[in-house]
Amino acid sequence: MVEIRRGLERRVAKRSRRSEVFSDLIEKNDYQGVYRKKKAEIQRVLKNYTIMDAKTRKALQDFGFGIEEDGKHYRLTFFGDDRYNTTVAKTPSDARAGKNIAHYIEQTMM
């Protein structure tokens, strides 16, 4: 919770209504490092992504992704919301593909 407050202090004017609303939201919700845990999990799942095997598919589905086949790609949709989706190559040629996908998910969907 301290790291969130520090982030707010940099982005929101002190003693403003916005600052008080954010502080109230943080205090009233049970924040226990959820973002950090989810970030580590998605990085672990996609770290060495080379193919959508059963283990990777299950982990992504458990994380909240719907997976559809779309030609040479898979389409990942976060909790069925089409605003939060990405595509993943069925056979990526880049060794960093999984890490790049994980980073994109962290930035746009978490």
mmCIF file of N, CA and C in Angstrom:
data_model
loop_
_atom_site.group_PDB
_atom_site.id
_atom_site.type_symbol
_atom_site.label_atom_id
_atom_site.label_comp_id
_atom_site.label_asym_id
_atom_site.label_seq_id
_atom_site.Cartn_x
_atom_site.Cartn_y
_atom_site.Cartn_z
ATOM 1 N N MET A 1 0.828 -1.181 0.000
ATOM 2 C CA MET A 1 0.000 0.000 0.000
ATOM 3 C C MET A 1 0.872 1.244 0.000
ATOM 4 N N VAL A 2 2.014 1.179 0.591
ATOM 5 C CA VAL A 2 2.922 2.325 0.634
ATOM 6 C C VAL A 2 3.348 2.719 -0.771
ATOM 7 N N GLU A 3 3.651 1.711 -1.630
ATOM 8 C CA GLU A 3 4.097 2.026 -2.985
ATOM 9 C C GLU A 3 2.998 2.719 -3.787
ATOM 10 N N ILE A 4 1.737 2.378 -3.555
ATOM 11 C CA ILE A 4 0.639 3.046 -4.255
ATOM 12 C C ILE A 4 0.542 4.494 -3.795
ATOM 13 N N ARG A 5 0.644 4.709 -2.508
ATOM 14 C CA ARG A 5 0.583 6.081 -1.993
ATOM 15 C C ARG A 5 1.706 6.941 -2.550
ATOM 16 N N ARG A 6 2.905 6.369 -2.644
ATOM 17 C CA ARG A 6 4.031 7.123 -3.213
ATOM 18 C C ARG A 6 3.752 7.495 -4.659
ATOM 19 N N GLY A 7 3.167 6.564 -5.398
ATOM 20 C CA GLY A 7 2.812 6.833 -6.788
ATOM 21 C C GLY A 7 1.774 7.929 -6.894
ATOM 22 N N LEU A 8 0.806 7.910 -5.991
ATOM 23 C CA LEU A 8 -0.219 8.957 -6.001
ATOM 24 C C LEU A 8 0.366 10.318 -5.666
ATOM 25 N N GLU A 9 1.279 10.333 -4.718
ATOM 26 C CA GLU A 9 1.887 11.604 -4.325
ATOM 27 C C GLU A 9 2.586 12.272 -5.502
ATOM 28 N N ARG A 10 3.144 11.477 -6.403
ATOM 29 C CA ARG A 10 3.840 12.039 -7.560
ATOM 30 C C ARG A 10 2.872 12.539 -8.627
ATOM 31 N N ARG A 11 1.682 11.962 -8.697
ATOM 32 C CA ARG A 11 0.772 12.258 -9.806
ATOM 33 C C ARG A 11 -0.432 13.113 -9.427
ATOM 34 N N VAL A 12 -0.760 13.208 -8.156
ATOM 35 C CA VAL A 12 -1.977 13.894 -7.725
ATOM 36 C C VAL A 12 -1.619 14.987 -6.726
ATOM 37 N N ALA A 13 -2.255 16.133 -6.899
ATOM 38 C CA ALA A 13 -2.001 17.247 -5.988
ATOM 39 C C ALA A 13 -2.411 16.878 -4.563
ATOM 40 N N LYS A 14 -1.552 17.219 -3.610
ATOM 41 C CA LYS A 14 -1.850 16.941 -2.209
ATOM 42 C C LYS A 14 -3.043 17.783 -1.763
ATOM 43 N N ARG A 15 -3.762 17.254 -0.818
ATOM 44 C CA ARG A 15 -4.937 17.900 -0.225
ATOM 45 C C ARG A 15 -5.961 18.306 -1.280
ATOM 46 N N SER A 16 -6.134 17.466 -2.295
ATOM 47 C CA SER A 16 -7.167 17.677 -3.300
ATOM 48 C C SER A 16 -8.239 16.600 -3.128
ATOM 49 N N ARG A 17 -9.399 16.840 -3.690
ATOM 50 C CA ARG A 17 -10.472 15.857 -3.602
ATOM 51 C C ARG A 17 -10.024 14.551 -4.267
ATOM 52 N N ARG A 18 -9.344 14.654 -5.404
ATOM 53 C CA ARG A 18 -8.862 13.468 -6.110
ATOM 54 C C ARG A 18 -7.944 12.641 -5.217
ATOM 55 N N SER A 19 -7.045 13.300 -4.514
ATOM 56 C CA SER A 19 -6.121 12.617 -3.610
ATOM 57 C C SER A 19 -6.886 11.907 -2.493
ATOM 58 N N GLU A 20 -7.891 12.559 -1.953
ATOM 59 C CA GLU A 20 -8.678 11.956 -0.873
ATOM 60 C C GLU A 20 -9.497 10.760 -1.371
ATOM 61 N N VAL A 21 -10.059 10.859 -2.573
ATOM 62 C CA VAL A 21 -10.824 9.744 -3.133
ATOM 63 C C VAL A 21 -9.912 8.542 -3.342
ATOM 64 N N PHE A 22 -8.740 8.767 -3.948
ATOM 65 C CA PHE A 22 -7.793 7.668 -4.150
ATOM 66 C C PHE A 22 -7.369 7.053 -2.819
ATOM 67 N N SER A 23 -7.079 7.882 -1.842
ATOM 68 C CA SER A 23 -6.669 7.373 -0.527
ATOM 69 C C SER A 23 -7.768 6.537 0.097
ATOM 70 N N ASP A 24 -9.023 7.002 0.002
ATOM 71 C CA ASP A 24 -10.145 6.242 0.545
ATOM 72 C C ASP A 24 -10.296 4.891 -0.157
ATOM 73 N N LEU A 25 -10.158 4.887 -1.474
ATOM 74 C CA LEU A 25 -10.262 3.619 -2.221
ATOM 75 C C LEU A 25 -9.195 2.630 -1.775
ATOM 76 N N ILE A 26 -7.999 3.105 -1.595
ATOM 77 C CA ILE A 26 -6.893 2.232 -1.183
ATOM 78 C C ILE A 26 -7.132 1.693 0.216
ATOM 79 N N GLU A 27 -7.565 2.553 1.124
ATOM 80 C CA GLU A 27 -7.771 2.135 2.514
ATOM 81 C C GLU A 27 -8.945 1.174 2.671
ATOM 82 N N LYS A 28 -9.994 1.336 1.873
ATOM 83 C CA LYS A 28 -11.207 0.522 2.018
ATOM 84 C C LYS A 28 -11.116 -0.825 1.321
ATOM 85 N N ASN A 29 -10.144 -0.982 0.443
ATOM 86 C CA ASN A 29 -9.982 -2.247 -0.268
ATOM 87 C C ASN A 29 -8.812 -3.014 0.329
ATOM 88 N N ASP A 30 -8.958 -4.321 0.294
ATOM 89 C CA ASP A 30 -7.941 -5.185 0.888
ATOM 90 C C ASP A 30 -6.819 -5.416 -0.126
ATOM 91 N N TYR A 31 -5.906 -4.489 -0.202
ATOM 92 C CA TYR A 31 -4.780 -4.589 -1.120
ATOM 93 C C TYR A 31 -3.670 -5.372 -0.438
ATOM 94 N N GLN A 32 -3.282 -6.471 -1.057
ATOM 95 C CA GLN A 32 -2.234 -7.314 -0.485
ATOM 96 C C GLN A 32 -1.193 -7.660 -1.543
ATOM 97 N N GLY A 33 -0.782 -6.691 -2.329
ATOM 98 C CA GLY A 33 0.216 -6.954 -3.354
ATOM 99 C C GLY A 33 -0.318 -7.763 -4.515
ATOM 100 N N VAL A 34 -1.610 -7.618 -4.819
ATOM 101 C CA VAL A 34 -2.242 -8.400 -5.871
ATOM 102 C C VAL A 34 -1.574 -8.149 -7.214
ATOM 103 N N TYR A 35 -1.319 -6.891 -7.544
ATOM 104 C CA TYR A 35 -0.705 -6.567 -8.833
ATOM 105 C C TYR A 35 0.649 -7.264 -8.980
ATOM 106 N N ARG A 36 1.464 -7.174 -7.964
ATOM 107 C CA ARG A 36 2.799 -7.780 -8.004
ATOM 108 C C ARG A 36 2.703 -9.298 -8.221
ATOM 109 N N LYS A 37 1.760 -9.948 -7.539
ATOM 110 C CA LYS A 37 1.583 -11.398 -7.666
ATOM 111 C C LYS A 37 1.113 -11.774 -9.064
ATOM 112 N N LYS A 38 0.138 -11.016 -9.601
ATOM 113 C CA LYS A 38 -0.376 -11.314 -10.936
ATOM 114 C C LYS A 38 0.679 -11.062 -11.996
ATOM 115 N N LYS A 39 1.443 -9.997 -11.822
ATOM 116 C CA LYS A 39 2.511 -9.679 -12.765
ATOM 117 C C LYS A 39 3.536 -10.810 -12.798
ATOM 118 N N ALA A 40 3.935 -11.290 -11.648
ATOM 119 C CA ALA A 40 4.913 -12.382 -11.573
ATOM 120 C C ALA A 40 4.349 -13.654 -12.198
ATOM 121 N N GLU A 41 3.072 -13.918 -11.993
ATOM 122 C CA GLU A 41 2.454 -15.123 -12.537
ATOM 123 C C GLU A 41 2.393 -15.074 -14.064
ATOM 124 N N ILE A 42 1.966 -13.949 -14.634
ATOM 125 C CA ILE A 42 1.882 -13.863 -16.095
ATOM 126 C C ILE A 42 3.274 -13.916 -16.715
ATOM 127 N N GLN A 43 4.258 -13.351 -16.043
ATOM 128 C CA GLN A 43 5.637 -13.442 -16.535
ATOM 129 C C GLN A 43 6.125 -14.884 -16.507
ATOM 130 N N ARG A 44 5.794 -15.606 -15.451
ATOM 131 C CA ARG A 44 6.203 -17.003 -15.325
ATOM 132 C C ARG A 44 5.575 -17.855 -16.426
ATOM 133 N N VAL A 45 4.285 -17.647 -16.670
ATOM 134 C CA VAL A 45 3.562 -18.441 -17.662
ATOM 135 C C VAL A 45 4.105 -18.207 -19.072
ATOM 136 N N LEU A 46 4.424 -16.954 -19.396
ATOM 137 C CA LEU A 46 4.800 -16.617 -20.772
ATOM 138 C C LEU A 46 6.302 -16.474 -20.998
ATOM 139 N N LYS A 47 7.097 -16.678 -19.974
ATOM 140 C CA LYS A 47 8.543 -16.441 -20.057
ATOM 141 C C LYS A 47 9.193 -17.142 -21.252
ATOM 142 N N ASN A 48 8.939 -18.402 -21.419
ATOM 143 C CA ASN A 48 9.570 -19.175 -22.492
ATOM 144 C C ASN A 48 8.541 -19.641 -23.517
ATOM 145 N N TYR A 49 7.568 -18.783 -23.829
ATOM 146 C CA TYR A 49 6.490 -19.163 -24.739
ATOM 147 C C TYR A 49 7.028 -19.489 -26.133
ATOM 148 N N THR A 50 6.757 -20.694 -26.591
ATOM 149 C CA THR A 50 7.102 -21.082 -27.953
ATOM 150 C C THR A 50 5.908 -21.725 -28.652
ATOM 151 N N ILE A 51 4.975 -22.251 -27.855
ATOM 152 C CA ILE A 51 3.798 -22.911 -28.411
ATOM 153 C C ILE A 51 2.708 -22.915 -27.338
ATOM 154 N N MET A 52 1.452 -22.903 -27.769
ATOM 155 C CA MET A 52 0.329 -22.913 -26.830
ATOM 156 C C MET A 52 0.023 -24.360 -26.456
ATOM 157 N N ASP A 53 0.825 -24.888 -25.539
ATOM 158 C CA ASP A 53 0.581 -26.254 -25.079
ATOM 159 C C ASP A 53 -0.547 -26.243 -24.047
ATOM 160 N N ALA A 54 -0.954 -27.410 -23.616
ATOM 161 C CA ALA A 54 -2.081 -27.531 -22.680
ATOM 162 C C ALA A 54 -1.797 -26.808 -21.360
ATOM 163 N N LYS A 55 -0.577 -26.881 -20.894
ATOM 164 C CA LYS A 55 -0.207 -26.246 -19.628
ATOM 165 C C LYS A 55 -0.315 -24.715 -19.720
ATOM 166 N N THR A 56 0.193 -24.147 -20.809
ATOM 167 C CA THR A 56 0.127 -22.698 -21.003
ATOM 168 C C THR A 56 -1.320 -22.256 -21.188
ATOM 169 N N ARG A 57 -2.076 -22.999 -21.991
ATOM 170 C CA ARG A 57 -3.491 -22.678 -22.224
ATOM 171 C C ARG A 57 -4.266 -22.667 -20.904
ATOM 172 N N LYS A 58 -4.064 -23.684 -20.092
ATOM 173 C CA LYS A 58 -4.774 -23.775 -18.797
ATOM 174 C C LYS A 58 -4.393 -22.615 -17.890
ATOM 175 N N ALA A 59 -3.096 -22.292 -17.826
ATOM 176 C CA ALA A 59 -2.641 -21.196 -16.965
ATOM 177 C C ALA A 59 -3.245 -19.868 -17.414
ATOM 178 N N LEU A 60 -3.291 -19.625 -18.727
ATOM 179 C CA LEU A 60 -3.876 -18.381 -19.229
ATOM 180 C C LEU A 60 -5.381 -18.333 -18.971
ATOM 181 N N GLN A 61 -6.049 -19.455 -19.133
ATOM 182 C CA GLN A 61 -7.482 -19.500 -18.848
ATOM 183 C C GLN A 61 -7.748 -19.286 -17.360
ATOM 184 N N ASP A 62 -6.927 -19.860 -16.507
ATOM 185 C CA ASP A 62 -7.067 -19.640 -15.066
ATOM 186 C C ASP A 62 -6.827 -18.181 -14.702
ATOM 187 N N PHE A 63 -5.991 -17.523 -15.477
ATOM 188 C CA PHE A 63 -5.680 -16.113 -15.249
ATOM 189 C C PHE A 63 -6.831 -15.217 -15.688
ATOM 190 N N GLY A 64 -7.746 -15.757 -16.518
ATOM 191 C CA GLY A 64 -8.910 -14.993 -16.944
ATOM 192 C C GLY A 64 -8.997 -14.750 -18.442
ATOM 193 N N PHE A 65 -8.147 -15.395 -19.204
ATOM 194 C CA PHE A 65 -8.154 -15.188 -20.650
ATOM 195 C C PHE A 65 -9.002 -16.220 -21.360
ATOM 196 N N GLY A 66 -9.791 -15.737 -22.324
ATOM 197 C CA GLY A 66 -10.444 -16.613 -23.274
ATOM 198 C C GLY A 66 -9.487 -16.744 -24.447
ATOM 199 N N ILE A 67 -9.353 -17.926 -25.016
ATOM 200 C CA ILE A 67 -8.393 -18.159 -26.094
ATOM 201 C C ILE A 67 -9.138 -18.682 -27.315
ATOM 202 N N GLU A 68 -8.999 -17.951 -28.429
ATOM 203 C CA GLU A 68 -9.614 -18.355 -29.694
ATOM 204 C C GLU A 68 -8.531 -18.486 -30.747
ATOM 205 N N GLU A 69 -8.702 -19.477 -31.623
ATOM 206 C CA GLU A 69 -7.753 -19.631 -32.732
ATOM 207 C C GLU A 69 -8.191 -18.716 -33.862
ATOM 208 N N ASP A 70 -7.212 -18.019 -34.456
ATOM 209 C CA ASP A 70 -7.509 -17.068 -35.522
ATOM 210 C C ASP A 70 -6.389 -17.148 -36.566
ATOM 211 N N GLY A 71 -6.481 -18.118 -37.469
ATOM 212 C CA GLY A 71 -5.447 -18.283 -38.494
ATOM 213 C C GLY A 71 -4.121 -18.698 -37.892
ATOM 214 N N LYS A 72 -3.091 -17.852 -38.066
ATOM 215 C CA LYS A 72 -1.755 -18.150 -37.553
ATOM 216 C C LYS A 72 -1.537 -17.616 -36.143
ATOM 217 N N HIS A 73 -2.611 -17.129 -35.515
ATOM 218 C CA HIS A 73 -2.497 -16.521 -34.195
ATOM 219 C C HIS A 73 -3.573 -17.060 -33.260
ATOM 220 N N TYR A 74 -3.350 -16.815 -31.985
ATOM 221 C CA TYR A 74 -4.382 -17.002 -30.976
ATOM 222 C C TYR A 74 -4.811 -15.612 -30.543
ATOM 223 N N ARG A 75 -6.083 -15.483 -30.265
ATOM 224 C CA ARG A 75 -6.594 -14.214 -29.760
ATOM 225 C C ARG A 75 -6.914 -14.407 -28.284
ATOM 226 N N LEU A 76 -6.260 -13.624 -27.430
ATOM 227 C CA LEU A 76 -6.491 -13.683 -25.991
ATOM 228 C C LEU A 76 -7.398 -12.524 -25.600
ATOM 229 N N THR A 77 -8.505 -12.819 -24.930
ATOM 230 C CA THR A 77 -9.439 -11.795 -24.475
ATOM 231 C C THR A 77 -9.540 -11.888 -22.959
ATOM 232 N N PHE A 78 -9.276 -10.791 -22.291
ATOM 233 C CA PHE A 78 -9.232 -10.758 -20.827
ATOM 234 C C PHE A 78 -10.642 -10.657 -20.258
ATOM 235 N N PHE A 79 -11.080 -11.682 -19.542
ATOM 236 C CA PHE A 79 -12.388 -11.792 -18.907
ATOM 237 C C PHE A 79 -13.540 -11.484 -19.860
ATOM 238 N N GLY A 80 -13.394 -11.906 -21.132
ATOM 239 C CA GLY A 80 -14.468 -11.757 -22.103
ATOM 240 C C GLY A 80 -14.743 -10.330 -22.553
ATOM 241 N N ASP A 81 -13.897 -9.392 -22.198
ATOM 242 C CA ASP A 81 -14.079 -7.988 -22.539
ATOM 243 C C ASP A 81 -13.238 -7.661 -23.770
ATOM 244 N N ASP A 82 -13.887 -7.422 -24.902
ATOM 245 C CA ASP A 82 -13.177 -7.187 -26.160
ATOM 246 C C ASP A 82 -12.307 -5.938 -26.154
ATOM 247 N N ARG A 83 -12.455 -5.085 -25.178
ATOM 248 C CA ARG A 83 -11.567 -3.918 -25.084
ATOM 249 C C ARG A 83 -10.163 -4.334 -24.660
ATOM 250 N N TYR A 84 -10.046 -5.490 -24.026
ATOM 251 C CA TYR A 84 -8.767 -5.951 -23.501
ATOM 252 C C TYR A 84 -8.392 -7.267 -24.165
ATOM 253 N N ASN A 85 -7.750 -7.165 -25.315
ATOM 254 C CA ASN A 85 -7.353 -8.373 -26.024
ATOM 255 C C ASN A 85 -6.014 -8.158 -26.704
ATOM 256 N N THR A 86 -5.420 -9.263 -27.079
ATOM 257 C CA THR A 86 -4.156 -9.235 -27.809
ATOM 258 C C THR A 86 -4.069 -10.504 -28.642
ATOM 259 N N THR A 87 -3.148 -10.509 -29.569
ATOM 260 C CA THR A 87 -2.930 -11.708 -30.361
ATOM 261 C C THR A 87 -1.564 -12.291 -30.029
ATOM 262 N N VAL A 88 -1.473 -13.598 -30.160
ATOM 263 C CA VAL A 88 -0.245 -14.328 -29.867
ATOM 264 C C VAL A 88 0.010 -15.267 -31.042
ATOM 265 N N ALA A 89 1.203 -15.243 -31.579
ATOM 266 C CA ALA A 89 1.544 -16.135 -32.683
ATOM 267 C C ALA A 89 1.505 -17.589 -32.231
ATOM 268 N N LYS A 90 1.016 -18.431 -33.099
ATOM 269 C CA LYS A 90 1.002 -19.860 -32.773
ATOM 270 C C LYS A 90 2.416 -20.405 -32.687
ATOM 271 N N THR A 91 3.291 -19.927 -33.558
ATOM 272 C CA THR A 91 4.698 -20.334 -33.530
ATOM 273 C C THR A 91 5.563 -19.081 -33.658
ATOM 274 N N PRO A 92 5.831 -18.404 -32.536
ATOM 275 C CA PRO A 92 6.602 -17.165 -32.593
ATOM 276 C C PRO A 92 8.049 -17.413 -33.021
ATOM 277 N N SER A 93 8.588 -16.483 -33.802
ATOM 278 C CA SER A 93 9.971 -16.632 -34.257
ATOM 279 C C SER A 93 10.947 -15.882 -33.358
ATOM 280 N N ASP A 94 10.438 -14.978 -32.561
ATOM 281 C CA ASP A 94 11.260 -14.161 -31.679
ATOM 282 C C ASP A 94 11.427 -14.861 -30.329
ATOM 283 N N ALA A 95 12.630 -14.981 -29.851
ATOM 284 C CA ALA A 95 12.895 -15.629 -28.560
ATOM 285 C C ALA A 95 12.295 -14.843 -27.399
ATOM 286 N N ARG A 96 12.078 -13.539 -27.588
ATOM 287 C CA ARG A 96 11.504 -12.704 -26.535
ATOM 288 C C ARG A 96 9.990 -12.553 -26.657
ATOM 289 N N ALA A 97 9.358 -13.290 -27.528
ATOM 290 C CA ALA A 97 7.926 -13.135 -27.790
ATOM 291 C C ALA A 97 7.092 -13.242 -26.510
ATOM 292 N N GLY A 98 7.337 -14.260 -25.722
ATOM 293 C CA GLY A 98 6.577 -14.446 -24.480
ATOM 294 C C GLY A 98 6.765 -13.300 -23.513
ATOM 295 N N LYS A 99 7.996 -12.837 -23.371
ATOM 296 C CA LYS A 99 8.266 -11.707 -22.470
ATOM 297 C C LYS A 99 7.581 -10.436 -22.973
ATOM 298 N N ASN A 100 7.592 -10.246 -24.287
ATOM 299 C CA ASN A 100 6.939 -9.072 -24.863
ATOM 300 C C ASN A 100 5.426 -9.126 -24.667
ATOM 301 N N ILE A 101 4.835 -10.299 -24.820
ATOM 302 C CA ILE A 101 3.403 -10.463 -24.607
ATOM 303 C C ILE A 101 3.067 -10.198 -23.144
ATOM 304 N N ALA A 102 3.855 -10.743 -22.240
ATOM 305 C CA ALA A 102 3.638 -10.528 -20.808
ATOM 306 C C ALA A 102 3.700 -9.035 -20.474
ATOM 307 N N HIS A 103 4.680 -8.342 -21.028
ATOM 308 C CA HIS A 103 4.815 -6.905 -20.782
ATOM 309 C C HIS A 103 3.595 -6.147 -21.311
ATOM 310 N N TYR A 104 3.127 -6.500 -22.493
ATOM 311 C CA TYR A 104 1.958 -5.844 -23.059
ATOM 312 C C TYR A 104 0.738 -6.079 -22.177
ATOM 313 N N ILE A 105 0.551 -7.293 -21.697
ATOM 314 C CA ILE A 105 -0.579 -7.604 -20.817
ATOM 315 C C ILE A 105 -0.493 -6.799 -19.535
ATOM 316 N N GLU A 106 0.696 -6.715 -18.950
ATOM 317 C CA GLU A 106 0.874 -5.939 -17.719
ATOM 318 C C GLU A 106 0.503 -4.478 -17.935
ATOM 319 N N GLN A 107 0.920 -3.910 -19.054
ATOM 320 C CA GLN A 107 0.707 -2.493 -19.321
ATOM 321 C C GLN A 107 -0.733 -2.159 -19.680
ATOM 322 N N THR A 108 -1.430 -3.052 -20.353
ATOM 323 C CA THR A 108 -2.755 -2.718 -20.862
ATOM 324 C C THR A 108 -3.922 -3.373 -20.141
ATOM 325 N N MET A 109 -3.685 -4.464 -19.452
ATOM 326 C CA MET A 109 -4.810 -5.207 -18.884
ATOM 327 C C MET A 109 -4.780 -5.369 -17.374
ATOM 328 N N MET A 110 -3.708 -4.958 -16.749
ATOM 329 C CA MET A 110 -3.620 -5.149 -15.290
ATOM 330 C C MET A 110 -3.596 -3.823 -14.567
#
